[in-house]
PDB file of C-alpha atoms in Angstrom:
ATOM      1  CA  MET A   1       3.669  -3.627 -25.086  1.00 85.00           C
ATOM      2  CA  ASN A   2       2.238  -2.649 -21.607  1.00 93.00           C
ATOM      3  CA  LYS A   3       4.648  -3.021 -19.139  1.00 95.00           C
ATOM      4  CA  ALA A   4       4.190  -4.309 -15.403  1.00 96.00           C
ATOM      5  CA  LEU A   5       4.719  -2.264 -12.493  1.00 96.00           C
ATOM      6  CA  SER A   6       7.471  -4.906 -11.357  1.00 97.00           C
ATOM      7  CA  GLU A   7       9.329  -3.690 -14.338  1.00 97.00           C
ATOM      8  CA  ILE A   8      10.598  -0.245 -13.807  1.00 97.00           C
ATOM      9  CA  THR A   9      13.596   0.965 -12.965  1.00 97.00           C
ATOM     10  CA  PRO A  10      13.795   3.767 -10.520  1.00 97.00           C
ATOM     11  CA  PHE A  11      16.309   5.984 -10.174  1.00 97.00           C
ATOM     12  CA  VAL A  12      15.919   9.049  -7.380  1.00 97.00           C
ATOM     13  CA  GLY A  13      17.335  12.053  -8.886  1.00 96.00           C
ATOM     14  CA  ASP A  14      17.191  14.042  -5.737  1.00 95.00           C
ATOM     15  CA  SER A  15      15.427  14.215  -2.770  1.00 95.00           C
ATOM     16  CA  MET A  16      14.599  17.017  -0.114  1.00 92.00           C
ATOM     17  CA  SER A  17      12.345  18.083   2.808  1.00 92.00           C
ATOM     18  CA  TYR A  18      11.054  21.397   2.124  1.00 93.00           C
ATOM     19  CA  LEU A  19       8.463  23.911   3.473  1.00 95.00           C
ATOM     20  CA  TYR A  20       5.575  24.973   1.231  1.00 95.00           C
ATOM     21  CA  ASP A  21       4.686  29.027   2.204  1.00 94.00           C
ATOM     22  CA  GLY A  22       2.561  29.721  -0.900  1.00 92.00           C
ATOM     23  CA  SER A  23       5.165  31.769  -2.521  1.00 93.00           C
ATOM     24  CA  SER A  24       5.027  32.661  -6.359  1.00 90.00           C
ATOM     25  CA  ASN A  25       6.602  29.516  -7.314  1.00 89.00           C
ATOM     26  CA  GLU A  26       4.351  27.208  -5.894  1.00 92.00           C
ATOM     27  CA  HIS A  27       1.349  28.546  -8.418  1.00 95.00           C
ATOM     28  CA  LEU A  28       0.676  26.587 -11.673  1.00 96.00           C
ATOM     29  CA  ARG A  29       3.665  24.793 -13.076  1.00 97.00           C
ATOM     30  CA  ALA A  30       4.627  21.452 -14.317  1.00 97.00           C
ATOM     31  CA  GLY A  31       7.540  19.087 -13.689  1.00 97.00           C
ATOM     32  CA  SER A  32       9.894  17.483 -16.362  1.00 98.00           C
ATOM     33  CA  VAL A  33      10.463  14.546 -14.033  1.00 98.00           C
ATOM     34  CA  TYR A  34       8.308  12.105 -11.607  1.00 98.00           C
ATOM     35  CA  ALA A  35       7.739  13.198  -8.208  1.00 97.00           C
ATOM     36  CA  LEU A  36       6.615  12.385  -4.780  1.00 97.00           C
ATOM     37  CA  HIS A  37       5.270  14.800  -2.155  1.00 97.00           C
ATOM     38  CA  LEU A  38       4.229  13.363   1.197  1.00 96.00           C
ATOM     39  CA  PHE A  39       2.358  16.397   3.515  1.00 95.00           C
ATOM     40  CA  ASN A  40       3.203  15.897   7.319  1.00 90.00           C
ATOM     41  CA  GLU A  41       0.594  17.880   8.374  1.00 89.00           C
ATOM     42  CA  GLY A  42      -2.062  20.047   6.968  1.00 86.00           C
ATOM     43  CA  PRO A  43      -4.632  21.513   6.301  1.00 93.00           C
ATOM     44  CA  GLY A  44      -3.747  22.761   2.528  1.00 93.00           C
ATOM     45  CA  GLU A  45      -4.914  22.199  -0.785  1.00 95.00           C
ATOM     46  CA  MET A  46      -3.248  20.784  -4.087  1.00 94.00           C
ATOM     47  CA  GLU A  47      -4.127  20.975  -7.684  1.00 95.00           C
ATOM     48  CA  VAL A  48      -3.559  18.142 -10.235  1.00 95.00           C
ATOM     49  CA  GLU A  49      -4.612  18.869 -13.943  1.00 94.00           C
ATOM     50  CA  GLY A  50      -7.117  21.374 -12.546  1.00 92.00           C
ATOM     51  CA  VAL A  51      -9.066  19.000  -9.931  1.00 94.00           C
ATOM     52  CA  LYS A  52      -8.498  20.347  -6.784  1.00 94.00           C
ATOM     53  CA  TYR A  53      -7.543  17.845  -3.489  1.00 94.00           C
ATOM     54  CA  PRO A  54      -7.531  18.699   0.256  1.00 95.00           C
ATOM     55  CA  ILE A  55      -4.137  18.216   2.387  1.00 94.00           C
ATOM     56  CA  GLU A  56      -3.875  16.456   5.510  1.00 92.00           C
ATOM     57  CA  ARG A  57      -1.200  14.854   7.309  1.00 89.00           C
ATOM     58  CA  GLY A  58      -0.442  11.731   5.224  1.00 90.00           C
ATOM     59  CA  THR A  59      -1.347  13.273   2.017  1.00 94.00           C
ATOM     60  CA  LEU A  60       0.349  11.821  -0.573  1.00 95.00           C
ATOM     61  CA  ILE A  61       1.069  13.606  -3.997  1.00 96.00           C
ATOM     62  CA  PHE A  62       2.082  11.402  -7.259  1.00 97.00           C
ATOM     63  CA  LEU A  63       3.060  13.855 -10.439  1.00 98.00           C
ATOM     64  CA  ARG A  64       4.069  12.358 -13.609  1.00 98.00           C
ATOM     65  CA  PRO A  65       6.100  14.408 -15.990  1.00 98.00           C
ATOM     66  CA  GLY A  66       4.762  17.155 -17.802  1.00 97.00           C
ATOM     67  CA  GLN A  67       1.399  17.122 -15.583  1.00 97.00           C
ATOM     68  CA  PRO A  68       0.318  20.788 -14.491  1.00 97.00           C
ATOM     69  CA  HIS A  69       0.070  21.024 -10.807  1.00 97.00           C
ATOM     70  CA  ALA A  70      -0.021  23.892  -8.169  1.00 96.00           C
ATOM     71  CA  PHE A  71       0.160  23.958  -4.293  1.00 96.00           C
ATOM     72  CA  HIS A  72      -2.575  26.351  -2.743  1.00 95.00           C
ATOM     73  CA  ILE A  73      -1.065  27.054   0.824  1.00 94.00           C
ATOM     74  CA  ARG A  74      -1.887  29.956   3.150  1.00 93.00           C
ATOM     75  CA  PRO A  75       1.450  31.519   3.648  1.00 93.00           C
ATOM     76  CA  SER A  76       0.079  32.436   7.150  1.00 93.00           C
ATOM     77  CA  HIS A  77       0.203  28.389   7.866  1.00 93.00           C
ATOM     78  CA  PRO A  78       3.235  26.731   5.802  1.00 95.00           C
ATOM     79  CA  LEU A  79       3.290  23.066   5.447  1.00 95.00           C
ATOM     80  CA  PRO A  80       6.165  20.774   5.514  1.00 94.00           C
ATOM     81  CA  SER A  81       7.129  18.060   3.018  1.00 95.00           C
ATOM     82  CA  TYR A  82       9.396  15.215   1.998  1.00 93.00           C
ATOM     83  CA  ASN A  83       9.907  15.633  -1.995  1.00 96.00           C
ATOM     84  CA  LEU A  84      11.375  12.917  -3.890  1.00 97.00           C
ATOM     85  CA  TYR A  85      12.227  13.661  -8.109  1.00 98.00           C
ATOM     86  CA  PHE A  86      12.954  11.013  -9.794  1.00 98.00           C
ATOM     87  CA  ASP A  87      12.947   8.233 -12.992  1.00 98.00           C
ATOM     88  CA  LEU A  88      11.119   5.062 -13.069  1.00 98.00           C
ATOM     89  CA  TRP A  89      11.549   3.831 -16.716  1.00 98.00           C
ATOM     90  CA  ASP A  90      15.720   4.768 -17.354  1.00 96.00           C
ATOM     91  CA  ASP A  91      18.350   4.403 -14.519  1.00 94.00           C
ATOM     92  CA  ALA A  92      21.049   4.808 -17.279  1.00 94.00           C
ATOM     93  CA  ASN A  93      20.330   8.397 -18.332  1.00 95.00           C
ATOM     94  CA  PRO A  94      17.975   9.813 -15.741  1.00 97.00           C
ATOM     95  CA  LEU A  95      16.683  12.954 -16.194  1.00 97.00           C
ATOM     96  CA  SER A  96      15.436  13.880 -12.770  1.00 97.00           C
ATOM     97  CA  PRO A  97      18.987  14.845 -11.300  1.00 96.00           C
ATOM     98  CA  SER A  98      19.062  17.765 -13.427  1.00 95.00           C
ATOM     99  CA  ARG A  99      15.445  18.207 -13.701  1.00 96.00           C
ATOM    100  CA  SER A 100      13.269  21.527 -14.765  1.00 96.00           C
ATOM    101  CA  PHE A 101      10.138  23.302 -14.765  1.00 96.00           C
ATOM    102  CA  ILE A 102       7.947  25.249 -16.456  1.00 96.00           C
ATOM    103  CA  HIS A 103       5.221  27.914 -14.861  1.00 96.00           C
ATOM    104  CA  ALA A 104       2.315  29.281 -15.629  1.00 95.00           C
ATOM    105  CA  PRO A 105       1.681  31.187 -18.394  1.00 95.00           C
ATOM    106  CA  GLU A 106       4.552  29.546 -20.064  1.00 96.00           C
ATOM    107  CA  PRO A 107       3.149  27.107 -21.968  1.00 96.00           C
ATOM    108  CA  PHE A 108       4.351  23.309 -21.151  1.00 95.00           C
ATOM    109  CA  ILE A 109       6.788  22.653 -23.607  1.00 95.00           C
ATOM    110  CA  PHE A 110       9.242  20.776 -22.077  1.00 96.00           C
ATOM    111  CA  ASP A 111      13.024  19.888 -24.532  1.00 95.00           C
ATOM    112  CA  ARG A 112      12.861  16.219 -22.996  1.00 96.00           C
ATOM    113  CA  LEU A 113      10.836  14.828 -19.964  1.00 97.00           C
ATOM    114  CA  SER A 114      11.644  11.513 -18.300  1.00 97.00           C
ATOM    115  CA  ILE A 115      10.501   8.316 -20.248  1.00 97.00           C
ATOM    116  CA  GLU A 116       6.770   6.890 -19.943  1.00 97.00           C
ATOM    117  CA  LEU A 117       6.415   3.530 -21.070  1.00 97.00           C
ATOM    118  CA  PRO A 118       3.059   1.841 -21.105  1.00 97.00           C
ATOM    119  CA  CYS A 119       2.045   0.225 -17.714  1.00 97.00           C
ATOM    120  CA  ASP A 120      -1.810   0.078 -16.824  1.00 96.00           C
ATOM    121  CA  GLU A 121      -0.637  -0.913 -13.347  1.00 96.00           C
ATOM    122  CA  LEU A 122       1.216   2.700 -12.980  1.00 97.00           C
ATOM    123  CA  ASP A 123      -1.442   4.673 -14.894  1.00 96.00           C
ATOM    124  CA  ARG A 124      -4.106   3.425 -12.113  1.00 94.00           C
ATOM    125  CA  LEU A 125      -1.847   4.661  -9.246  1.00 96.00           C
ATOM    126  CA  PRO A 126      -3.732   8.168  -8.104  1.00 95.00           C
ATOM    127  CA  SER A 127      -2.274  11.348  -8.288  1.00 95.00           C
ATOM    128  CA  VAL A 128      -3.278  12.068  -4.486  1.00 95.00           C
ATOM    129  CA  PHE A 129      -3.542   9.602  -1.451  1.00 93.00           C
ATOM    130  CA  SER A 130      -3.690   9.283   1.669  1.00 89.00           C
ATOM    131  CA  LEU A 131      -1.413   7.390   3.788  1.00 88.00           C
ATOM    132  CA  ARG A 132      -2.543   7.856   7.372  1.00 81.00           C
ATOM    133  CA  ALA A 133      -3.939   4.181   7.297  1.00 75.00           C
ATOM    134  CA  HIS A 134      -0.575   2.914   5.753  1.00 83.00           C
ATOM    135  CA  PRO A 135       2.056   3.840   8.261  1.00 83.00           C
ATOM    136  CA  HIS A 136       4.419   1.622   6.564  1.00 88.00           C
ATOM    137  CA  LEU A 137       4.649   3.111   3.484  1.00 91.00           C
ATOM    138  CA  TYR A 138       4.751   6.435   5.149  1.00 92.00           C
ATOM    139  CA  ASP A 139       7.719   5.942   7.251  1.00 92.00           C
ATOM    140  CA  GLY A 140       9.246   4.259   3.821  1.00 93.00           C
ATOM    141  CA  ILE A 141       9.274   7.627   1.877  1.00 93.00           C
ATOM    142  CA  ALA A 142      10.786   9.551   5.503  1.00 89.00           C
ATOM    143  CA  MET A 143      13.163   6.867   5.390  1.00 93.00           C
ATOM    144  CA  ILE A 144      14.274   6.717   1.510  1.00 94.00           C
ATOM    145  CA  ALA A 145      14.549  10.588   1.916  1.00 90.00           C
ATOM    146  CA  ARG A 146      17.233  10.061   4.998  1.00 91.00           C
ATOM    147  CA  ILE A 147      18.914   7.507   3.221  1.00 93.00           C
ATOM    148  CA  TYR A 148      19.415   9.626   0.285  1.00 93.00           C
ATOM    149  CA  SER A 149      20.942  12.264   3.028  1.00 91.00           C
ATOM    150  CA  GLU A 150      22.923  10.048   5.017  1.00 92.00           C
ATOM    151  CA  SER A 151      24.122   7.153   2.660  1.00 89.00           C
ATOM    152  CA  LYS A 152      28.085   7.173   1.807  1.00 87.00           C
ATOM    153  CA  PHE A 153      28.456   3.753   0.057  1.00 93.00           C
ATOM    154  CA  TYR A 154      25.748   2.341  -3.011  1.00 94.00           C
ATOM    155  CA  HIS A 155      24.230   5.564  -2.456  1.00 92.00           C
ATOM    156  CA  SER A 156      22.335   5.355  -5.471  1.00 93.00           C
ATOM    157  CA  GLU A 157      22.038   1.510  -5.492  1.00 95.00           C
ATOM    158  CA  THR A 158      20.079   1.035  -1.985  1.00 95.00           C
ATOM    159  CA  VAL A 159      18.069   4.475  -2.367  1.00 96.00           C
ATOM    160  CA  ASN A 160      16.707   3.250  -5.539  1.00 97.00           C
ATOM    161  CA  SER A 161      16.183  -0.317  -4.176  1.00 97.00           C
ATOM    162  CA  PHE A 162      14.109   1.072  -1.588  1.00 96.00           C
ATOM    163  CA  LEU A 163      11.860   3.442  -4.169  1.00 97.00           C
ATOM    164  CA  TYR A 164      11.429  -0.087  -6.177  1.00 97.00           C
ATOM    165  CA  GLY A 165       9.663  -1.567  -3.111  1.00 97.00           C
ATOM    166  CA  TRP A 166       8.221   0.902  -1.983  1.00 97.00           C
ATOM    167  CA  MET A 167       6.346   1.458  -5.307  1.00 97.00           C
ATOM    168  CA  LEU A 168       5.098  -2.083  -5.309  1.00 97.00           C
ATOM    169  CA  SER A 169       4.342  -1.797  -1.994  1.00 96.00           C
ATOM    170  CA  TRP A 170       1.792   1.118  -2.614  1.00 96.00           C
ATOM    171  CA  HIS A 171       0.357  -0.625  -5.544  1.00 95.00           C
ATOM    172  CA  ASN A 172      -0.843  -3.135  -3.133  1.00 92.00           C
ATOM    173  CA  ALA A 173      -2.299  -0.983  -0.645  1.00 88.00           C
ATOM    174  CA  VAL A 174      -4.074   1.106  -3.470  1.00 89.00           C
ATOM    175  CA  ASN A 175      -5.849  -2.073  -4.739  1.00 86.00           C
ATOM    176  CA  VAL A 176      -6.093  -4.408  -1.678  1.00 79.00           C
ATOM    177  CA  GLN A 177      -9.608  -3.931  -0.528  1.00 69.00           C
ATOM    178  CA  HIS A 178      -9.820  -2.814   3.156  1.00 74.00           C
ATOM    179  CA  PRO A 179     -12.671  -2.756   5.206  1.00 80.00           C
ATOM    180  CA  SER A 180     -14.119   0.617   6.039  1.00 78.00           C
ATOM    181  CA  ASP A 181     -17.327  -0.020   8.542  1.00 86.00           C
ATOM    182  CA  TYR A 182     -16.259  -0.297  11.956  1.00 87.00           C
ATOM    183  CA  ARG A 183     -18.372  -2.890  12.820  1.00 91.00           C
ATOM    184  CA  ILE A 184     -16.830  -5.270  10.340  1.00 91.00           C
ATOM    185  CA  VAL A 185     -13.581  -4.396  11.394  1.00 87.00           C
ATOM    186  CA  ARG A 186     -14.312  -4.722  14.689  1.00 89.00           C
ATOM    187  CA  LEU A 187     -15.369  -8.538  14.066  1.00 92.00           C
ATOM    188  CA  LEU A 188     -12.148  -8.902  11.485  1.00 89.00           C
ATOM    189  CA  GLU A 189      -9.645  -8.049  14.732  1.00 88.00           C
ATOM    190  CA  TYR A 190     -11.529 -10.099  16.920  1.00 90.00           C
ATOM    191  CA  LEU A 191     -12.083 -13.413  14.429  1.00 91.00           C
ATOM    192  CA  ASN A 192      -7.827 -12.362  13.337  1.00 87.00           C
ATOM    193  CA  SER A 193      -6.523 -12.647  17.010  1.00 86.00           C
ATOM    194  CA  ARG A 194      -8.503 -16.240  17.432  1.00 85.00           C
ATOM    195  CA  PRO A 195      -9.432 -17.628  14.196  1.00 86.00           C
ATOM    196  CA  GLU A 196      -9.424 -21.126  16.331  1.00 84.00           C
ATOM    197  CA  HIS A 197     -12.394 -20.205  18.328  1.00 80.00           C
ATOM    198  CA  GLY A 198     -15.123 -21.076  15.677  1.00 76.00           C
ATOM    199  CA  GLN A 199     -18.335 -19.597  15.796  1.00 82.00           C
ATOM    200  CA  SER A 200     -21.606 -19.269  13.542  1.00 90.00           C
ATOM    201  CA  VAL A 201     -22.586 -16.458  11.621  1.00 93.00           C
ATOM    202  CA  GLU A 202     -25.496 -15.847  14.178  1.00 93.00           C
ATOM    203  CA  ALA A 203     -23.156 -15.245  16.514  1.00 93.00           C
ATOM    204  CA  TRP A 204     -20.444 -13.382  14.444  1.00 95.00           C
ATOM    205  CA  SER A 205     -24.018 -10.760  12.916  1.00 95.00           C
ATOM    206  CA  ARG A 206     -25.025 -10.465  16.978  1.00 94.00           C
ATOM    207  CA  PHE A 207     -21.287  -9.189  17.539  1.00 94.00           C
ATOM    208  CA  CYS A 208     -21.963  -6.331  15.120  1.00 94.00           C
ATOM    209  CA  GLY A 209     -25.222  -5.805  16.100  1.00 95.00           C
ATOM    210  CA  LEU A 210     -26.934  -6.742  12.686  1.00 94.00           C
ATOM    211  CA  LYS A 211     -29.424  -9.074  11.496  1.00 94.00           C
ATOM    212  CA  ARG A 212     -28.066 -12.273   9.613  1.00 93.00           C
ATOM    213  CA  THR A 213     -29.028 -11.076   6.361  1.00 93.00           C
ATOM    214  CA  TYR A 214     -27.513  -8.012   6.280  1.00 94.00           C
ATOM    215  CA  PHE A 215     -24.547  -9.035   8.185  1.00 95.00           C
ATOM    216  CA  HIS A 216     -23.426 -11.548   5.204  1.00 93.00           C
ATOM    217  CA  GLU A 217     -24.133  -8.660   2.936  1.00 93.00           C
ATOM    218  CA  LEU A 218     -22.112  -5.680   4.605  1.00 93.00           C
ATOM    219  CA  PHE A 219     -19.517  -8.619   5.143  1.00 93.00           C
ATOM    220  CA  LEU A 220     -19.307  -9.633   1.875  1.00 92.00           C
ATOM    221  CA  ARG A 221     -19.424  -5.926   0.160  1.00 88.00           C
ATOM    222  CA  GLU A 222     -16.414  -5.136   2.850  1.00 87.00           C
ATOM    223  CA  THR A 223     -14.211  -8.399   2.376  1.00 86.00           C
ATOM    224  CA  GLY A 224     -14.916  -9.819  -0.890  1.00 85.00           C
ATOM    225  CA  MET A 225     -15.778 -13.272   1.195  1.00 89.00           C
ATOM    226  CA  THR A 226     -18.095 -14.949   2.761  1.00 93.00           C
ATOM    227  CA  PRO A 227     -17.592 -14.773   6.496  1.00 94.00           C
ATOM    228  CA  LYS A 228     -17.315 -18.682   6.516  1.00 93.00           C
ATOM    229  CA  ALA A 229     -14.606 -18.157   3.823  1.00 93.00           C
ATOM    230  CA  TYR A 230     -13.072 -15.447   5.678  1.00 91.00           C
ATOM    231  CA  HIS A 231     -12.975 -17.636   8.619  1.00 93.00           C
ATOM    232  CA  HIS A 232     -12.108 -20.916   6.949  1.00 93.00           C
ATOM    233  CA  GLN A 233      -9.190 -18.839   5.115  1.00 92.00           C
ATOM    234  CA  LEU A 234      -7.972 -17.749   8.562  1.00 92.00           C
ATOM    235  CA  VAL A 235      -8.054 -21.322  10.268  1.00 94.00           C
ATOM    236  CA  MET A 236      -5.645 -22.850   7.440  1.00 93.00           C
ATOM    237  CA  LYS A 237      -2.973 -19.966   8.031  1.00 91.00           C
ATOM    238  CA  ARG A 238      -3.169 -20.367  11.658  1.00 92.00           C
ATOM    239  CA  ALA A 239      -3.054 -24.454  10.655  1.00 93.00           C
ATOM    240  CA  ALA A 240       0.322 -23.846   8.525  1.00 92.00           C
ATOM    241  CA  HIS A 241       1.807 -21.318  11.019  1.00 90.00           C
ATOM    242  CA  MET A 242       1.267 -24.057  13.751  1.00 92.00           C
ATOM    243  CA  LEU A 243       2.973 -26.673  11.460  1.00 92.00           C
ATOM    244  CA  VAL A 244       6.370 -24.595  10.862  1.00 88.00           C
ATOM    245  CA  GLU A 245       6.249 -22.915  14.404  1.00 89.00           C
ATOM    246  CA  THR A 246       5.258 -25.773  16.828  1.00 92.00           C
ATOM    247  CA  ASP A 247       6.248 -29.149  17.361  1.00 91.00           C
ATOM    248  CA  LEU A 248       2.732 -30.313  17.746  1.00 93.00           C
ATOM    249  CA  SER A 249       1.227 -33.888  15.992  1.00 95.00           C
ATOM    250  CA  ILE A 250      -1.131 -32.862  13.728  1.00 94.00           C
ATOM    251  CA  THR A 251      -4.123 -34.153  15.212  1.00 95.00           C
ATOM    252  CA  ALA A 252      -3.279 -32.153  18.222  1.00 95.00           C
ATOM    253  CA  ILE A 253      -3.476 -29.169  15.922  1.00 95.00           C
ATOM    254  CA  ALA A 254      -6.469 -30.290  14.452  1.00 94.00           C
ATOM    255  CA  GLU A 255      -7.968 -30.482  18.117  1.00 93.00           C
ATOM    256  CA  LYS A 256      -6.587 -26.690  19.143  1.00 92.00           C
ATOM    257  CA  LEU A 257      -8.444 -25.455  15.306  1.00 92.00           C
ATOM    258  CA  GLY A 258     -11.870 -27.085  16.405  1.00 90.00           C
ATOM    259  CA  TYR A 259     -11.792 -30.137  14.132  1.00 92.00           C
ATOM    260  CA  PRO A 260     -13.778 -33.058  15.542  1.00 91.00           C
ATOM    261  CA  SER A 261     -10.617 -35.099  14.096  1.00 92.00           C
ATOM    262  CA  ILE A 262      -7.542 -35.300  11.877  1.00 94.00           C
ATOM    263  CA  HIS A 263      -9.863 -36.574   8.585  1.00 94.00           C
ATOM    264  CA  PRO A 264     -12.060 -33.411   7.781  1.00 94.00           C
ATOM    265  CA  PHE A 265      -8.591 -30.956   8.916  1.00 95.00           C
ATOM    266  CA  SER A 266      -6.076 -32.759   6.335  1.00 95.00           C
ATOM    267  CA  ARG A 267      -8.578 -32.464   3.588  1.00 94.00           C
ATOM    268  CA  HIS A 268      -9.705 -29.066   4.137  1.00 95.00           C
ATOM    269  CA  PHE A 269      -5.532 -28.494   4.039  1.00 93.00           C
ATOM    270  CA  SER A 270      -4.562 -30.028   1.364  1.00 93.00           C
ATOM    271  CA  SER A 271      -7.698 -28.200  -0.422  1.00 92.00           C
ATOM    272  CA  PHE A 272      -6.407 -24.954   0.732  1.00 91.00           C
ATOM    273  CA  HIS A 273      -2.460 -25.436   0.638  1.00 89.00           C
ATOM    274  CA  GLY A 274      -2.496 -27.503  -1.872  1.00 88.00           C
ATOM    275  CA  THR A 275      -0.576 -30.178  -0.270  1.00 91.00           C
ATOM    276  CA  THR A 276      -0.704 -32.353   2.877  1.00 93.00           C
ATOM    277  CA  PRO A 277       0.018 -31.067   6.425  1.00 93.00           C
ATOM    278  CA  SER A 278       2.576 -33.812   6.801  1.00 92.00           C
ATOM    279  CA  GLN A 279       4.038 -32.684   3.099  1.00 91.00           C
ATOM    280  CA  TYR A 280       3.554 -29.081   4.308  1.00 92.00           C
ATOM    281  CA  ARG A 281       5.818 -30.006   7.459  1.00 90.00           C
ATOM    282  CA  LEU A 282       8.417 -31.421   5.954  1.00 87.00           C
ATOM    283  CA  ASN A 283       8.957 -29.180   2.968  1.00 77.00           C
ATOM    284  CA  PRO A 284      10.119 -25.400   3.414  1.00 54.00           C
ATOM    285  CA  LEU A 285       9.101 -24.554   0.133  1.00 58.00           C
ATOM    286  CA  HIS A 286       5.475 -24.310   1.489  1.00 51.00           C
ATOM    287  CA  ARG A 287       6.579 -22.459   3.972  1.00 48.00           C
ATOM    288  CA  ILE A 288       4.822 -19.008   5.136  1.00 46.00           C
TER     289      ILE A 288
END
């Protein structure tokens, strides 16, 4: 039966800071456990199952048990890395505290590998991923390494819990669409900072310096939503915050968000949140 990523039971067997300097033990090899390598700088090159990837600052390498890989680092320019070695499906009898490596040209045949269970979400996580756009994930690896070396009480429980949350956060970062076109990114920053300033699609397209038809197509491609749907979502989220965090009346909130009266606001809010504004304010279970 296929597992969900939320069912993993991580166990961190080792954590270390390491300086890759091009030595022979960094050549083609395979390890018996899962591993994460986060490089603090570049350039360099990483090979995973015969495919070569550039290493830059913030490059994350995710290796599965038995996966052939090699580090191609110039001795004249060594690269520091945070390394984590762990199990994901067996915290009762983990292999990671006693991990092993086999170096080519020896065949990559291990007496024992970390348990791998069928998990489509885990399989879709990339072997190489940049964390430069995800500082919370970058800092998370450093924090796990620090806790591993410094914690005295509840060491395993703390480290393993952090890795569990980190893996789920990484899955979100990989799968959530992130706009890349600078014109759309700039517009989103503007809209996110002032969602109550309702404007027309024409005004937004002019803001981006684009014709309306192409703007609409580009916005949909970059965000997965139409401009109006995206703005409506922002307004509804802002409304929810205002209901929880202010003492303003619902009528006043509707006015601040640009509604001519409370009735269309209440209708939109109820459709989006599944409850009326007054019920949302009273029921803490609905609070964001």
